[in-house]
Amino acid sequence: MHPELIKLEKTFHRSILTKIDDPLFAQYQIELWMKRDDLLHPVVSGNKWRKLKYILDHALSLGADTIISMGGVYSNHLHALAYVGKVLGLKTIGLVRGEQPETLTPTLLDMKNWGMELKFVSRADYRLLRQYKNWQALPNLTTRQYWLPEGGAQALALKGVAKMVSEIDIRYDVLCVPCGTGTMLAGIIDAVPEQVSVLGFAALKNAGFLTADVAAMLSRPRNNWQINLDYHFGGFAKSSAELSAFIEGFESKTAIPLEPVYTGKMMYAIYDLIKQHHFKPGQCIIAVHTGGLQGKRGFDYKREAL
Ligand SMILES: *Cc1c(COP(=O)(O)O)cnc(C)c1O
């Protein structure tokens, strides 16, 4: 590991396991815990650090001085990358989906302030960028530039996720995680003990394609996993009064913050599935809090703008 990365990780907090107490769980004889990757770092939270760590190490070992990546105007990924780039002294370029908004979102403003060069690309061009799947694949890269594809969908990202799984030191039956590209989910499926089942929750609508995407990322075929497509609440970054009310209730009962794009939807889904007897009595469930709380700010902003 590059010394600068070791130094950076030393400033991080521990991702603990928190037990969630609710009378509901006693009724259904379920135990629910959260793996608090949101606590790791206020900016490079959870999932994004797990996925970035070994990719950054690879880029640094190659002598790269610039990292180019892609994401939306509320992207937790670009936000984390911009911050880490600043700390590590790497130049970062963000290819941002869509037109430049009249007012930059809080996410974009941070990225800009941390020195990321923002280049807005049309939705059509953005889709085309998805074909460049490894670090050298982006056309016209110069020698010290490193391309990081969407979702950090590479073996190096999965390696960081495996570390998260290895930190879980209690016996458990089900591991739950929200899915965007499914990279985190793939890393978890790869890394869990044989008897554990893994449940992903899609944050996007019509995410049927995810199953094939995730299967393709696995290092060996496994049949211990499923992706639930039913709790997207209308689509990516869409919400409802019901979801907002659930999040507020959860936050006030547990003092654990959620955001509506990923973790709020997953927790809503888990509670709902418990009530539908989806889990067997006696089962212990762990939900991964993948962080992303900065996106909540972006989300509120967006709702005001609508
Ligand atoms: C990016 C992100 C995800 C999705 O991760 P994938 O590996 O793309 O599935 C989930 N939760 C949060 C908070 C995220 O920022």
XYZ file of C-alpha atoms and ligand atoms in Angstrom:
321
model
C 0.000 0.000 0.000
C 1.279 3.471 -0.926
C 2.470 5.368 2.200
C 0.175 8.325 1.446
C -2.841 5.999 1.442
C -1.788 4.408 4.714
C -1.438 7.887 6.182
C -4.886 8.865 4.932
C -6.532 5.712 6.255
C -5.041 6.347 9.687
C -7.269 9.435 9.941
C -10.402 7.316 9.394
C -12.851 6.179 12.056
C -13.821 2.600 12.730
C -16.804 1.075 10.979
C -18.582 -0.564 13.897
C -21.529 -2.948 14.065
C -24.579 -1.306 15.659
C -27.507 -3.381 16.864
C -30.882 -1.914 15.915
C -33.530 -2.252 18.588
C -37.179 -2.266 17.639
C -40.131 -4.113 19.222
C -40.911 -5.356 15.709
C -37.837 -7.573 15.680
C -38.819 -9.428 18.854
C -42.240 -10.079 17.357
C -40.699 -11.682 14.261
C -37.684 -13.121 16.117
C -35.238 -11.295 13.930
C -31.992 -9.637 14.896
C -30.901 -6.620 12.851
C -27.486 -4.983 12.858
C -25.895 -2.263 10.759
C -22.299 -2.273 9.561
C -21.524 1.405 9.902
C -19.323 2.215 6.921
C -20.916 5.672 7.036
C -18.697 6.367 10.046
C -15.403 5.798 8.216
C -15.032 9.351 6.982
C -17.394 12.321 6.527
C -16.541 12.648 2.824
C -14.985 9.430 1.598
C -17.683 7.429 3.289
C -18.404 3.782 3.184
C -18.683 2.104 -0.017
C -16.750 4.719 -1.962
C -13.623 4.346 0.130
C -13.846 0.543 0.027
C -14.000 0.683 -3.749
C -11.407 3.443 -4.276
C -8.636 2.306 -1.976
C -6.904 -0.345 -4.091
C -7.663 1.507 -7.313
C -5.836 4.572 -5.971
C -2.989 2.370 -4.832
C -2.757 0.932 -8.336
C -2.815 4.383 -9.931
C -0.114 5.659 -7.567
C 2.055 2.593 -8.158
C 1.892 3.295 -11.900
C 3.038 6.846 -11.275
C -0.237 8.381 -12.421
C -0.691 12.074 -11.609
C -4.267 12.423 -12.845
C -7.399 10.369 -12.308
C -10.329 10.783 -14.660
C -13.734 9.399 -13.771
C -17.456 9.836 -14.415
C -20.647 10.418 -12.411
C -23.849 12.405 -11.988
C -24.322 15.884 -10.504
C -24.913 14.344 -7.031
C -22.283 11.621 -7.414
C -20.895 10.303 -4.134
C -18.161 8.667 -6.168
C -16.838 11.837 -7.857
C -17.214 13.689 -4.570
C -15.046 11.128 -2.764
C -12.532 11.059 -5.613
C -12.186 14.846 -5.689
C -11.495 14.922 -1.959
C -8.983 12.084 -2.007
C -7.299 13.603 -5.047
C -6.782 16.825 -3.147
C -5.360 15.034 -0.107
C -3.035 12.845 -2.187
C -1.947 15.651 -4.498
C -3.452 14.011 -7.572
C -5.179 15.981 -10.283
C -8.756 14.816 -10.843
C -11.098 15.257 -13.777
C -14.809 14.541 -13.420
C -16.877 13.788 -16.513
C -20.283 14.850 -15.267
C -23.500 13.587 -16.793
C -25.728 16.174 -18.485
C -25.730 19.916 -18.957
C -23.940 22.182 -16.541
C -26.661 23.320 -14.096
C -27.129 27.093 -13.675
C -26.249 26.788 -10.018
C -23.775 24.093 -9.097
C -25.163 21.470 -6.717
C -23.470 21.391 -3.282
C -21.773 18.183 -4.430
C -20.363 19.834 -7.557
C -19.304 22.906 -5.600
C -17.254 20.783 -3.201
C -15.677 18.945 -6.093
C -14.721 22.199 -7.764
C -13.356 23.644 -4.516
C -11.212 20.545 -4.019
C -9.665 21.172 -7.418
C -11.491 18.698 -9.623
C -11.808 19.787 -13.218
C -15.467 19.382 -14.198
C -16.377 18.517 -17.770
C -20.051 18.215 -18.549
C -20.921 15.578 -21.132
C -24.223 14.961 -22.886
C -26.305 12.006 -21.744
C -25.596 10.227 -25.024
C -21.831 10.690 -24.696
C -22.010 9.679 -21.048
C -23.599 6.374 -22.017
C -20.772 5.788 -24.482
C -18.194 6.251 -21.714
C -19.548 3.104 -20.057
C -17.859 0.958 -22.703
C -14.380 1.884 -21.427
C -13.998 -0.626 -18.666
C -10.332 -0.633 -17.677
C -7.882 2.015 -16.580
C -6.226 2.397 -19.969
C -9.394 2.197 -22.051
C -10.427 5.845 -22.345
C -9.319 7.215 -25.749
C -6.625 9.920 -25.827
C -5.254 9.316 -22.345
C -1.812 10.786 -21.818
C 0.878 8.728 -20.086
C 0.242 9.780 -16.500
C -3.542 9.782 -16.704
C -5.559 6.953 -15.178
C -9.152 6.203 -16.183
C -11.534 5.017 -13.485
C -14.754 3.589 -14.976
C -18.216 4.125 -13.492
C -18.780 2.273 -10.258
C -15.083 1.476 -10.062
C -16.217 -1.808 -11.534
C -12.987 -3.720 -11.327
C -11.302 -6.500 -9.405
C -9.502 -3.868 -7.308
C -12.804 -2.474 -6.064
C -13.954 -5.942 -5.007
C -10.778 -6.410 -2.998
C -11.610 -3.374 -0.852
C -15.148 -4.650 -0.308
C -13.814 -8.028 0.865
C -11.973 -6.178 3.632
C -15.303 -4.769 4.861
C -16.816 -8.259 5.008
C -13.787 -9.602 6.884
C -14.368 -7.019 9.633
C -17.755 -8.533 10.583
C -17.076 -10.550 13.707
C -20.495 -11.912 14.656
C -22.387 -14.903 13.299
C -25.020 -13.828 10.750
C -27.358 -15.280 8.163
C -28.187 -12.492 5.734
C -26.139 -9.528 4.495
C -28.065 -6.666 2.858
C -26.657 -3.896 0.692
C -28.104 -1.198 -1.587
C -27.074 -1.363 -5.274
C -26.231 1.223 -7.885
C -23.871 -0.514 -10.299
C -23.832 -3.627 -8.092
C -20.054 -3.507 -7.597
C -20.330 -3.470 -3.813
C -22.822 -6.327 -3.972
C -20.487 -8.404 -6.152
C -17.616 -7.881 -3.726
C -19.819 -8.979 -0.842
C -21.102 -12.090 -2.617
C -17.500 -13.051 -3.368
C -16.396 -12.577 0.219
C -19.147 -13.904 2.523
C -18.985 -17.299 4.224
C -20.744 -20.140 2.380
C -23.863 -20.256 4.590
C -24.656 -16.513 4.373
C -27.205 -15.250 1.858
C -26.779 -11.836 0.294
C -29.622 -9.519 -0.610
C -29.110 -6.480 -2.826
C -31.656 -3.678 -3.155
C -31.703 -1.806 -6.458
C -31.853 1.990 -6.166
C -32.793 2.269 -9.851
C -36.016 1.416 -11.613
C -35.974 -1.374 -14.230
C -32.709 -2.679 -12.845
C -33.197 -6.222 -14.132
C -29.879 -5.921 -15.974
C -28.083 -5.842 -12.615
C -28.241 -9.604 -12.118
C -26.157 -10.264 -15.234
C -23.798 -7.358 -14.440
C -23.166 -8.641 -10.932
C -22.777 -12.258 -12.073
C -20.126 -11.101 -14.552
C -18.109 -9.417 -11.787
C -17.967 -12.470 -9.508
C -14.699 -14.351 -9.327
C -16.650 -17.650 -9.247
C -20.347 -18.436 -9.677
C -22.371 -18.425 -6.430
C -26.058 -19.052 -5.834
C -26.333 -17.427 -2.421
C -27.644 -14.069 -3.621
C -30.600 -12.155 -5.005
C -31.384 -8.601 -6.072
C -34.684 -7.142 -4.956
C -36.052 -4.691 -7.540
C -39.216 -3.657 -5.695
C -38.088 -0.726 -3.560
C -36.872 1.920 -6.027
C -39.700 4.354 -5.092
C -40.149 5.502 -8.668
C -36.516 5.542 -9.768
C -33.018 6.652 -8.927
C -33.004 9.545 -6.431
C -36.816 9.592 -6.405
C -38.573 9.529 -3.071
C -42.047 9.583 -1.570
C -43.734 10.948 1.545
C -43.791 7.390 2.872
C -40.046 6.937 2.409
C -39.278 10.335 3.966
C -41.495 9.499 6.946
C -39.773 6.140 7.381
C -36.324 7.760 7.289
C -37.309 10.401 9.828
C -38.779 7.775 12.125
C -35.727 5.539 11.842
C -33.353 8.424 12.477
C -35.205 9.604 15.547
C -35.428 6.075 17.022
C -31.839 5.013 16.331
C -29.868 8.263 15.886
C -28.438 6.705 12.710
C -28.730 9.034 9.708
C -29.914 7.604 6.384
C -30.157 9.153 2.941
C -33.047 8.582 0.532
C -31.082 7.404 -2.521
C -29.636 4.139 -1.229
C -29.646 3.385 2.495
C -33.123 4.765 3.229
C -34.675 2.583 0.540
C -32.813 -0.493 1.729
C -33.839 -0.037 5.360
C -37.453 0.588 4.367
C -37.321 -2.623 2.335
C -35.827 -4.667 5.182
C -38.543 -3.552 7.604
C -41.176 -4.304 5.005
C -39.772 -7.761 4.259
C -39.595 -8.576 7.968
C -43.322 -7.804 8.237
C -43.946 -10.070 5.242
C -42.161 -12.970 7.001
C -39.469 -12.940 4.348
C -36.828 -13.826 6.943
C -36.904 -16.979 9.059
C -37.382 -16.650 12.816
C -34.019 -16.720 14.550
C -32.158 -15.148 11.636
C -29.570 -12.444 12.123
C -29.499 -9.803 9.408
C -26.744 -7.289 8.822
C -27.425 -4.235 6.658
C -24.409 -2.390 5.287
C -24.673 1.359 5.789
C -22.855 2.373 2.622
C -22.612 6.023 3.684
C -23.335 8.640 1.042
C -24.832 11.091 3.504
C -23.507 14.085 1.557
C -25.952 13.111 -1.174
C -28.781 13.886 1.197
C -27.803 17.517 1.030
C -27.877 17.306 -2.744
C -31.201 15.613 -2.526
C -32.803 18.331 -0.405
C -31.423 20.872 -2.809
C -32.935 19.067 -5.736
C -36.325 18.864 -4.110
C -36.306 22.592 -3.494
C -35.460 23.188 -7.110
C -38.370 21.102 -8.369
C -22.389 4.469 -4.766
C -23.244 4.037 -3.636
C -23.911 2.801 -3.630
C -23.899 1.885 -4.811
O -22.725 1.150 -4.922
P -22.510 0.213 -6.179
O -21.233 -0.471 -5.868
O -22.421 1.085 -7.391
O -23.664 -0.715 -6.265
C -24.645 2.462 -2.511
N -24.740 3.290 -1.456
C -24.123 4.476 -1.428
C -24.314 5.357 -0.249
C -23.361 4.892 -2.506
O -22.763 6.098 -2.480
